[in-house]
């Protein structure tokens, strides 16, 4: 009890006593102003923040983020894995091998800490602390290893991806879901983001078992969807309303899968469009800060704050839907979400954990990762800006 009280006192003293934090709270107490800076300035600031997050963590991994109550966090295996493709994309955009080398360091760090089973460990604490395997984290690091192999053709990245994929197949349920070695030990609809990288491994190896496993999971996931586009098991924990973060995880995973499984493309697209229609309506009814952070099973908003991570993820999803469908609603919605995120990003804060970072929520005390700048929010924002640049030049 004493230890918990001491930790709580330390965290709140950090939050309240650092002047850099006051500016963030003050900003969110007043209406947002549109950013006067071009997307390129915001993209560069975000990448610079991610570089700092890697540098403070040492060894190649990326800090989970800057948390106002605790400072810079330990490196996070799950999100470091999917930050790799972001750096590879930025390296190609800039024609700068510095970012390629950073991505390679991330991939090598992930190999160094890969569990003997091939799985990726859970948690975002110290790497030596009681390692345990997690299905979702394993899938996210697969996205990094497969992207590195495509870029470098270095066999160690493909070898790590194959070992991880084989473990995923070993722990998959007969009906295609994953219900062990998962968050809260329950199945999740957002494991579509695990099936997607299995299909990437299939594309690189030609091994049919990875495609078969991915297809089984997709069929399970589609069976969780109701006619209104809502999914059972889409929440983080049973009984909670899901944040837009996990909703977007699920929909993006399905849309990416549809490029690999032509036979399921139509039913996937129908569900993604149905869910998107509800979210577009919610956005049109929302405040300028973006979508409400959480929804219930009737697509009714259940939070007043907005999840910036989910907003960035949905911008990516809708930019891709615009590319495929040419429906201007998706382009307009994506731009609206990105402008809202830009308005929350500080480009000139003195504090290196705040300057260029993307908060979990707006306001900063909102329901999703409050008083924090998680690395995955920055990752998805950078991805969204680069996708917008490619699709809406």
CSV table of C-alpha atoms in Angstrom, one decimal:
chain,number,residue,atom,x,y,z
A,1,UNK,CA,0.0,0.0,0.0
A,2,UNK,CA,2.8,2.4,0.9
A,3,UNK,CA,4.6,1.7,-2.4
A,4,UNK,CA,1.4,2.4,-4.4
A,5,UNK,CA,0.8,5.6,-2.5
A,6,UNK,CA,4.4,6.7,-3.1
A,7,UNK,CA,4.2,6.0,-6.8
A,8,UNK,CA,0.9,7.9,-7.1
A,9,UNK,CA,2.3,10.9,-5.3
A,10,UNK,CA,5.4,10.9,-7.5
A,11,UNK,CA,3.3,10.7,-10.7
A,12,UNK,CA,0.9,13.5,-9.8
A,13,UNK,CA,3.8,15.7,-8.6
A,14,UNK,CA,5.5,15.2,-12.0
A,15,UNK,CA,2.2,16.0,-13.8
A,16,UNK,CA,1.5,19.1,-11.8
A,17,UNK,CA,4.9,20.6,-11.1
A,18,UNK,CA,6.5,20.6,-14.6
A,19,UNK,CA,5.7,23.9,-16.4
A,20,UNK,CA,5.8,22.2,-19.8
A,21,UNK,CA,2.7,20.3,-18.8
A,22,UNK,CA,0.8,23.4,-17.9
A,23,UNK,CA,0.9,24.7,-21.4
A,24,UNK,CA,-0.7,21.5,-22.8
A,25,UNK,CA,-3.5,21.7,-20.3
A,26,UNK,CA,-4.0,25.4,-21.0
A,27,UNK,CA,-4.2,24.7,-24.7
A,28,UNK,CA,-6.9,22.1,-24.3
A,29,UNK,CA,-9.0,24.3,-22.0
A,30,UNK,CA,-9.6,26.7,-24.9
A,31,UNK,CA,-11.1,26.1,-28.4
A,32,UNK,CA,-8.6,24.7,-31.0
A,33,UNK,CA,-7.3,26.9,-33.7
A,34,UNK,CA,-6.5,25.4,-37.1
A,35,UNK,CA,-2.8,24.8,-37.8
A,36,UNK,CA,-1.2,27.4,-40.0
A,37,UNK,CA,1.7,25.1,-40.9
A,38,UNK,CA,1.9,22.8,-43.9
A,39,UNK,CA,1.6,19.0,-43.6
A,40,UNK,CA,5.4,18.7,-44.3
A,41,UNK,CA,6.2,20.6,-41.1
A,42,UNK,CA,4.0,18.4,-39.0
A,43,UNK,CA,5.4,15.3,-40.6
A,44,UNK,CA,9.0,16.3,-40.0
A,45,UNK,CA,8.2,17.2,-36.3
A,46,UNK,CA,6.5,13.8,-35.8
A,47,UNK,CA,9.4,11.9,-37.3
A,48,UNK,CA,11.8,13.9,-35.2
A,49,UNK,CA,9.8,13.0,-32.1
A,50,UNK,CA,9.9,9.3,-33.0
A,51,UNK,CA,13.7,9.6,-33.5
A,52,UNK,CA,14.0,11.0,-30.0
A,53,UNK,CA,11.8,8.2,-28.6
A,54,UNK,CA,14.2,5.7,-30.1
A,55,UNK,CA,17.3,7.5,-28.9
A,56,UNK,CA,16.1,7.7,-25.2
A,57,UNK,CA,15.3,4.0,-25.2
A,58,UNK,CA,18.8,2.8,-26.4
A,59,UNK,CA,19.5,-0.5,-28.0
A,60,UNK,CA,17.2,0.2,-31.0
A,61,UNK,CA,13.7,-0.1,-29.6
A,62,UNK,CA,11.4,2.9,-29.5
A,63,UNK,CA,10.1,4.2,-26.1
A,64,UNK,CA,6.4,3.6,-25.6
A,65,UNK,CA,6.2,7.4,-25.4
A,66,UNK,CA,6.4,10.4,-23.1
A,67,UNK,CA,3.9,10.0,-20.2
A,68,UNK,CA,3.5,13.2,-18.2
A,69,UNK,CA,3.3,11.3,-14.9
A,70,UNK,CA,6.4,9.2,-15.6
A,71,UNK,CA,8.5,10.7,-18.3
A,72,UNK,CA,9.9,8.7,-21.2
A,73,UNK,CA,8.9,5.0,-21.0
A,74,UNK,CA,10.8,1.8,-21.7
A,75,UNK,CA,10.9,0.6,-25.3
A,76,UNK,CA,7.7,-1.1,-26.5
A,77,UNK,CA,8.2,-4.3,-28.6
A,78,UNK,CA,4.7,-4.2,-30.2
A,79,UNK,CA,4.7,-0.7,-31.5
A,80,UNK,CA,8.4,-0.6,-32.3
A,81,UNK,CA,7.5,-3.4,-34.8
A,82,UNK,CA,5.0,-1.4,-36.7
A,83,UNK,CA,7.0,1.8,-36.5
A,84,UNK,CA,9.5,0.1,-38.8
A,85,UNK,CA,7.4,0.5,-42.0
A,86,UNK,CA,6.9,4.1,-41.1
A,87,UNK,CA,10.6,4.8,-41.1
A,88,UNK,CA,11.1,2.8,-44.3
A,89,UNK,CA,8.5,4.8,-46.0
A,90,UNK,CA,10.0,8.1,-44.8
A,91,UNK,CA,13.5,6.9,-45.8
A,92,UNK,CA,12.2,6.4,-49.3
A,93,UNK,CA,10.4,9.7,-49.3
A,94,UNK,CA,13.5,11.6,-48.2
A,95,UNK,CA,16.0,9.4,-50.0
A,96,UNK,CA,17.9,9.3,-46.7
A,97,UNK,CA,19.5,6.1,-45.4
A,98,UNK,CA,19.6,7.5,-41.9
A,99,UNK,CA,16.0,6.4,-41.4
A,100,UNK,CA,16.6,3.1,-43.1
A,101,UNK,CA,19.4,2.5,-40.5
A,102,UNK,CA,17.1,3.4,-37.7
A,103,UNK,CA,14.5,0.9,-39.0
A,104,UNK,CA,17.1,-1.8,-39.3
A,105,UNK,CA,18.2,-1.2,-35.6
A,106,UNK,CA,14.5,-1.6,-34.6
A,107,UNK,CA,14.3,-4.9,-36.5
A,108,UNK,CA,17.5,-6.2,-35.0
A,109,UNK,CA,16.4,-5.2,-31.5
A,110,UNK,CA,13.2,-7.2,-32.0
A,111,UNK,CA,15.2,-10.2,-33.1
A,112,UNK,CA,17.4,-9.9,-30.0
A,113,UNK,CA,14.4,-10.0,-27.7
A,114,UNK,CA,12.3,-12.5,-29.6
A,115,UNK,CA,11.3,-15.4,-27.4
A,116,UNK,CA,12.6,-18.9,-28.0
A,117,UNK,CA,9.2,-20.0,-29.2
A,118,UNK,CA,9.3,-17.4,-31.9
A,119,UNK,CA,6.7,-15.2,-30.2
A,120,UNK,CA,7.0,-11.5,-29.4
A,121,UNK,CA,6.7,-10.6,-25.7
A,122,UNK,CA,3.9,-8.5,-24.2
A,123,UNK,CA,4.1,-5.4,-22.1
A,124,UNK,CA,6.0,-2.2,-22.3
A,125,UNK,CA,8.1,-2.5,-19.1
A,126,UNK,CA,11.8,-3.5,-18.7
A,127,UNK,CA,12.7,-6.2,-21.1
A,128,UNK,CA,14.0,-8.5,-18.4
A,129,UNK,CA,10.7,-8.5,-16.5
A,130,UNK,CA,8.9,-11.8,-16.7
A,131,UNK,CA,8.6,-12.2,-20.5
A,132,UNK,CA,5.3,-13.6,-21.8
A,133,UNK,CA,4.1,-14.1,-25.4
A,134,UNK,CA,1.3,-12.1,-26.9
A,135,UNK,CA,-0.5,-12.9,-30.2
A,136,UNK,CA,-1.2,-9.3,-31.2
A,137,UNK,CA,2.3,-8.0,-30.5
A,138,UNK,CA,3.7,-10.8,-32.6
A,139,UNK,CA,1.6,-9.8,-35.5
A,140,UNK,CA,2.6,-6.2,-35.3
A,141,UNK,CA,6.3,-7.0,-35.3
A,142,UNK,CA,5.7,-9.3,-38.3
A,143,UNK,CA,4.7,-6.1,-40.2
A,144,UNK,CA,8.1,-4.7,-39.4
A,145,UNK,CA,10.2,-7.7,-40.2
A,146,UNK,CA,8.4,-8.4,-43.5
A,147,UNK,CA,8.8,-4.7,-44.6
A,148,UNK,CA,12.5,-4.9,-43.7
A,149,UNK,CA,13.0,-8.1,-45.7
A,150,UNK,CA,11.3,-6.5,-48.7
A,151,UNK,CA,13.6,-3.5,-48.5
A,152,UNK,CA,16.9,-5.2,-47.6
A,153,UNK,CA,16.5,-8.9,-48.6
A,154,UNK,CA,18.4,-9.7,-45.4
A,155,UNK,CA,17.4,-13.3,-44.5
A,156,UNK,CA,17.5,-12.7,-40.7
A,157,UNK,CA,14.4,-10.6,-40.9
A,158,UNK,CA,12.5,-13.2,-42.9
A,159,UNK,CA,13.7,-16.0,-40.6
A,160,UNK,CA,12.4,-14.1,-37.6
A,161,UNK,CA,9.1,-13.6,-39.3
A,162,UNK,CA,8.8,-17.3,-40.2
A,163,UNK,CA,9.5,-18.3,-36.6
A,164,UNK,CA,6.9,-15.9,-35.3
A,165,UNK,CA,4.3,-17.0,-37.8
A,166,UNK,CA,4.8,-20.6,-37.0
A,167,UNK,CA,4.1,-19.8,-33.3
A,168,UNK,CA,0.9,-18.0,-34.3
A,169,UNK,CA,-0.3,-21.1,-36.1
A,170,UNK,CA,0.5,-23.3,-33.1
A,171,UNK,CA,-1.6,-21.3,-30.7
A,172,UNK,CA,-4.5,-20.5,-33.1
A,173,UNK,CA,-7.9,-22.1,-32.2
A,174,UNK,CA,-9.5,-24.5,-34.6
A,175,UNK,CA,-12.2,-22.0,-35.6
A,176,UNK,CA,-9.6,-19.4,-36.6
A,177,UNK,CA,-9.7,-17.1,-33.6
A,178,UNK,CA,-6.9,-16.6,-31.0
A,179,UNK,CA,-8.1,-16.9,-27.4
A,180,UNK,CA,-4.9,-17.7,-25.6
A,181,UNK,CA,-1.8,-15.5,-25.2
A,182,UNK,CA,-4.1,-12.6,-25.8
A,183,UNK,CA,-4.9,-9.4,-23.9
A,184,UNK,CA,-7.3,-10.4,-21.1
A,185,UNK,CA,-7.2,-14.0,-22.4
A,186,UNK,CA,-10.1,-13.4,-24.7
A,187,UNK,CA,-10.5,-13.3,-28.5
A,188,UNK,CA,-10.4,-10.0,-30.3
A,189,UNK,CA,-11.9,-8.8,-33.6
A,190,UNK,CA,-8.8,-6.6,-34.0
A,191,UNK,CA,-6.7,-9.7,-34.5
A,192,UNK,CA,-7.4,-9.0,-38.2
A,193,UNK,CA,-4.1,-7.1,-37.8
A,194,UNK,CA,-2.5,-10.5,-37.0
A,195,UNK,CA,-4.1,-12.3,-40.0
A,196,UNK,CA,-2.9,-9.5,-42.3
A,197,UNK,CA,0.8,-9.9,-41.6
A,198,UNK,CA,0.4,-13.7,-41.9
A,199,UNK,CA,-0.6,-13.0,-45.5
A,200,UNK,CA,2.5,-10.8,-45.9
A,201,UNK,CA,4.6,-13.8,-44.8
A,202,UNK,CA,2.7,-16.1,-47.3
A,203,UNK,CA,3.4,-13.6,-50.1
A,204,UNK,CA,7.2,-13.8,-49.3
A,205,UNK,CA,7.5,-17.5,-48.7
A,206,UNK,CA,4.7,-19.1,-50.8
A,207,UNK,CA,3.9,-21.3,-47.8
A,208,UNK,CA,0.1,-22.0,-48.0
A,209,UNK,CA,-0.3,-22.7,-44.3
A,210,UNK,CA,0.0,-19.0,-43.5
A,211,UNK,CA,-2.7,-18.1,-46.0
A,212,UNK,CA,-4.9,-20.9,-44.7
A,213,UNK,CA,-4.5,-19.7,-41.1
A,214,UNK,CA,-5.2,-16.1,-42.0
A,215,UNK,CA,-8.3,-17.0,-44.0
A,216,UNK,CA,-9.7,-19.0,-41.1
A,217,UNK,CA,-9.3,-16.0,-38.9
A,218,UNK,CA,-11.0,-13.7,-41.4
A,219,UNK,CA,-13.9,-16.0,-41.6
A,220,UNK,CA,-14.2,-16.0,-37.8
A,221,UNK,CA,-14.0,-12.2,-37.8
A,222,UNK,CA,-16.6,-11.8,-40.4
A,223,UNK,CA,-18.9,-14.0,-38.4
A,224,UNK,CA,-18.6,-11.5,-35.5
A,225,UNK,CA,-20.0,-8.7,-37.6
A,226,UNK,CA,-23.7,-7.8,-37.4
A,227,UNK,CA,-25.7,-6.3,-40.3
A,228,UNK,CA,-25.0,-2.9,-38.9
A,229,UNK,CA,-21.3,-3.2,-39.3
A,230,UNK,CA,-20.6,-3.7,-35.6
A,231,UNK,CA,-18.2,-6.5,-34.4
A,232,UNK,CA,-18.5,-8.6,-31.3
A,233,UNK,CA,-15.1,-8.8,-29.4
A,234,UNK,CA,-14.0,-5.4,-30.8
A,235,UNK,CA,-13.3,-4.0,-27.4
A,236,UNK,CA,-10.1,-4.1,-25.5
A,237,UNK,CA,-11.6,-5.7,-22.4
A,238,UNK,CA,-15.0,-7.4,-22.0
A,239,UNK,CA,-17.8,-5.0,-21.0
A,240,UNK,CA,-16.0,-1.9,-22.2
A,241,UNK,CA,-17.0,0.3,-25.0
A,242,UNK,CA,-14.2,0.1,-27.7
A,243,UNK,CA,-12.1,3.1,-28.6
A,244,UNK,CA,-11.8,4.2,-32.2
A,245,UNK,CA,-8.3,2.8,-31.9
A,246,UNK,CA,-9.5,-0.9,-31.9
A,247,UNK,CA,-12.3,-0.2,-34.3
A,248,UNK,CA,-9.8,1.2,-36.8
A,249,UNK,CA,-7.4,-1.7,-36.1
A,250,UNK,CA,-10.2,-4.2,-37.0
A,251,UNK,CA,-11.4,-2.3,-40.2
A,252,UNK,CA,-7.9,-1.6,-41.5
A,253,UNK,CA,-6.8,-5.2,-40.9
A,254,UNK,CA,-9.8,-6.4,-43.0
A,255,UNK,CA,-9.2,-3.9,-45.8
A,256,UNK,CA,-5.5,-4.9,-46.1
A,257,UNK,CA,-6.5,-8.5,-46.1
A,258,UNK,CA,-9.0,-7.9,-49.0
A,259,UNK,CA,-6.0,-7.2,-51.3
A,260,UNK,CA,-4.7,-10.8,-50.5
A,261,UNK,CA,-7.9,-12.8,-50.4
A,262,UNK,CA,-9.8,-11.9,-53.6
A,263,UNK,CA,-12.6,-14.4,-52.8
A,264,UNK,CA,-13.5,-12.5,-49.6
A,265,UNK,CA,-13.0,-9.0,-51.0
A,266,UNK,CA,-16.6,-8.2,-51.5
A,267,UNK,CA,-18.0,-9.3,-48.1
A,268,UNK,CA,-15.0,-7.5,-46.4
A,269,UNK,CA,-15.6,-4.3,-48.4
A,270,UNK,CA,-19.3,-4.3,-47.6
A,271,UNK,CA,-18.7,-4.5,-43.8
A,272,UNK,CA,-15.9,-1.9,-43.8
A,273,UNK,CA,-18.2,0.5,-45.8
A,274,UNK,CA,-21.1,-0.2,-43.5
A,275,UNK,CA,-19.0,0.6,-40.4
A,276,UNK,CA,-17.5,3.6,-42.0
A,277,UNK,CA,-21.0,5.1,-42.8
A,278,UNK,CA,-21.7,5.1,-39.1
A,279,UNK,CA,-18.4,6.7,-38.2
A,280,UNK,CA,-18.8,9.3,-41.0
A,281,UNK,CA,-22.2,10.3,-39.5
A,282,UNK,CA,-20.7,10.5,-36.0
A,283,UNK,CA,-17.9,12.7,-37.4
A,284,UNK,CA,-20.4,15.1,-39.0
A,285,UNK,CA,-22.2,15.4,-35.6
A,286,UNK,CA,-18.9,15.8,-33.7
A,287,UNK,CA,-17.0,18.8,-32.4
A,288,UNK,CA,-14.0,20.1,-34.4
A,289,UNK,CA,-11.6,18.0,-32.3
A,290,UNK,CA,-12.7,14.8,-34.1
A,291,UNK,CA,-14.7,11.7,-33.5
A,292,UNK,CA,-15.8,10.7,-30.0
A,293,UNK,CA,-13.3,8.4,-28.4
A,294,UNK,CA,-15.6,5.4,-27.8
A,295,UNK,CA,-18.8,3.9,-29.2
A,296,UNK,CA,-21.3,1.3,-28.0
A,297,UNK,CA,-22.7,-1.5,-30.0
A,298,UNK,CA,-25.4,0.7,-31.5
A,299,UNK,CA,-22.8,3.1,-32.8
A,300,UNK,CA,-23.8,5.6,-30.2
A,301,UNK,CA,-20.9,7.8,-29.0
A,302,UNK,CA,-20.1,7.2,-25.3
A,303,UNK,CA,-17.2,9.7,-24.6
A,304,UNK,CA,-16.9,13.4,-25.0
A,305,UNK,CA,-13.1,13.4,-25.7
A,306,UNK,CA,-11.5,12.2,-28.9
A,307,UNK,CA,-8.9,9.5,-29.4
A,308,UNK,CA,-6.2,11.0,-31.6
A,309,UNK,CA,-4.7,7.7,-32.3
A,310,UNK,CA,-8.0,6.3,-33.7
A,311,UNK,CA,-8.5,9.5,-35.7
A,312,UNK,CA,-5.2,9.1,-37.4
A,313,UNK,CA,-5.9,5.4,-38.1
A,314,UNK,CA,-9.3,6.1,-39.6
A,315,UNK,CA,-7.8,8.8,-41.8
A,316,UNK,CA,-5.5,6.1,-43.2
A,317,UNK,CA,-8.4,3.8,-43.7
A,318,UNK,CA,-10.6,6.4,-45.4
A,319,UNK,CA,-7.8,7.7,-47.7
A,320,UNK,CA,-7.4,4.1,-48.9
A,321,UNK,CA,-11.2,3.8,-49.4
A,322,UNK,CA,-11.1,7.0,-51.3
A,323,UNK,CA,-8.4,5.7,-53.5
A,324,UNK,CA,-10.5,2.6,-54.2
A,325,UNK,CA,-14.0,4.0,-54.3
A,326,UNK,CA,-13.4,7.7,-55.3
A,327,UNK,CA,-16.1,8.7,-52.9
A,328,UNK,CA,-15.2,12.3,-51.8
A,329,UNK,CA,-16.8,11.7,-48.4
A,330,UNK,CA,-13.8,9.6,-47.4
A,331,UNK,CA,-11.2,12.1,-48.6
A,332,UNK,CA,-13.0,15.0,-46.9
A,333,UNK,CA,-13.4,13.0,-43.6
A,334,UNK,CA,-9.7,12.0,-43.6
A,335,UNK,CA,-8.6,15.6,-44.2
A,336,UNK,CA,-10.9,16.8,-41.4
A,337,UNK,CA,-9.5,14.3,-38.9
A,338,UNK,CA,-5.9,15.2,-39.9
A,339,UNK,CA,-6.5,18.9,-39.5
A,340,UNK,CA,-7.9,18.3,-36.0
A,341,UNK,CA,-4.8,16.4,-35.0
A,342,UNK,CA,-2.5,19.0,-36.4
A,343,UNK,CA,-4.3,21.6,-34.3
A,344,UNK,CA,-3.3,19.6,-31.1
A,345,UNK,CA,0.4,19.1,-32.1
A,346,UNK,CA,3.0,21.5,-30.7
A,347,UNK,CA,5.8,22.3,-33.2
A,348,UNK,CA,7.6,24.7,-30.8
A,349,UNK,CA,7.3,23.3,-27.3
A,350,UNK,CA,10.7,23.3,-25.5
A,351,UNK,CA,10.1,20.0,-23.9
A,352,UNK,CA,11.4,17.2,-26.2
A,353,UNK,CA,8.6,14.8,-25.1
A,354,UNK,CA,5.9,17.2,-26.1
A,355,UNK,CA,7.4,18.9,-29.2
A,356,UNK,CA,6.2,17.0,-32.2
A,357,UNK,CA,4.4,14.3,-30.2
A,358,UNK,CA,0.7,13.3,-30.6
A,359,UNK,CA,-1.3,13.0,-27.4
A,360,UNK,CA,-3.4,9.9,-26.8
A,361,UNK,CA,-6.5,12.0,-26.3
A,362,UNK,CA,-7.8,15.5,-26.8
A,363,UNK,CA,-8.3,17.0,-24.4
A,364,UNK,CA,-5.1,15.6,-22.9
A,365,UNK,CA,-7.1,14.3,-19.9
A,366,UNK,CA,-9.5,12.4,-22.2
A,367,UNK,CA,-10.4,8.7,-21.9
A,368,UNK,CA,-7.7,7.2,-24.1
A,369,UNK,CA,-4.1,7.1,-22.6
A,370,UNK,CA,-4.6,10.4,-20.7
A,371,UNK,CA,-1.7,12.8,-20.1
A,372,UNK,CA,0.5,10.9,-22.5
A,373,UNK,CA,2.1,11.0,-25.9
A,374,UNK,CA,2.2,7.4,-27.0
A,375,UNK,CA,4.5,6.4,-29.8
A,376,UNK,CA,1.7,4.7,-31.7
A,377,UNK,CA,-0.2,8.0,-32.0
A,378,UNK,CA,2.8,9.6,-33.7
A,379,UNK,CA,3.3,6.6,-35.9
A,380,UNK,CA,-0.2,6.5,-37.3
A,381,UNK,CA,-0.2,10.3,-37.8
A,382,UNK,CA,3.0,10.2,-39.8
A,383,UNK,CA,1.6,7.3,-41.9
A,384,UNK,CA,-1.6,9.2,-42.5
A,385,UNK,CA,0.2,12.4,-43.6
A,386,UNK,CA,2.4,10.4,-46.0
A,387,UNK,CA,-0.7,8.6,-47.4
A,388,UNK,CA,-2.5,11.8,-47.9
A,389,UNK,CA,0.5,13.2,-49.7
A,390,UNK,CA,0.5,10.2,-52.1
A,391,UNK,CA,-3.3,10.1,-52.7
A,392,UNK,CA,-4.3,13.8,-52.4
A,393,UNK,CA,-1.1,15.6,-53.7
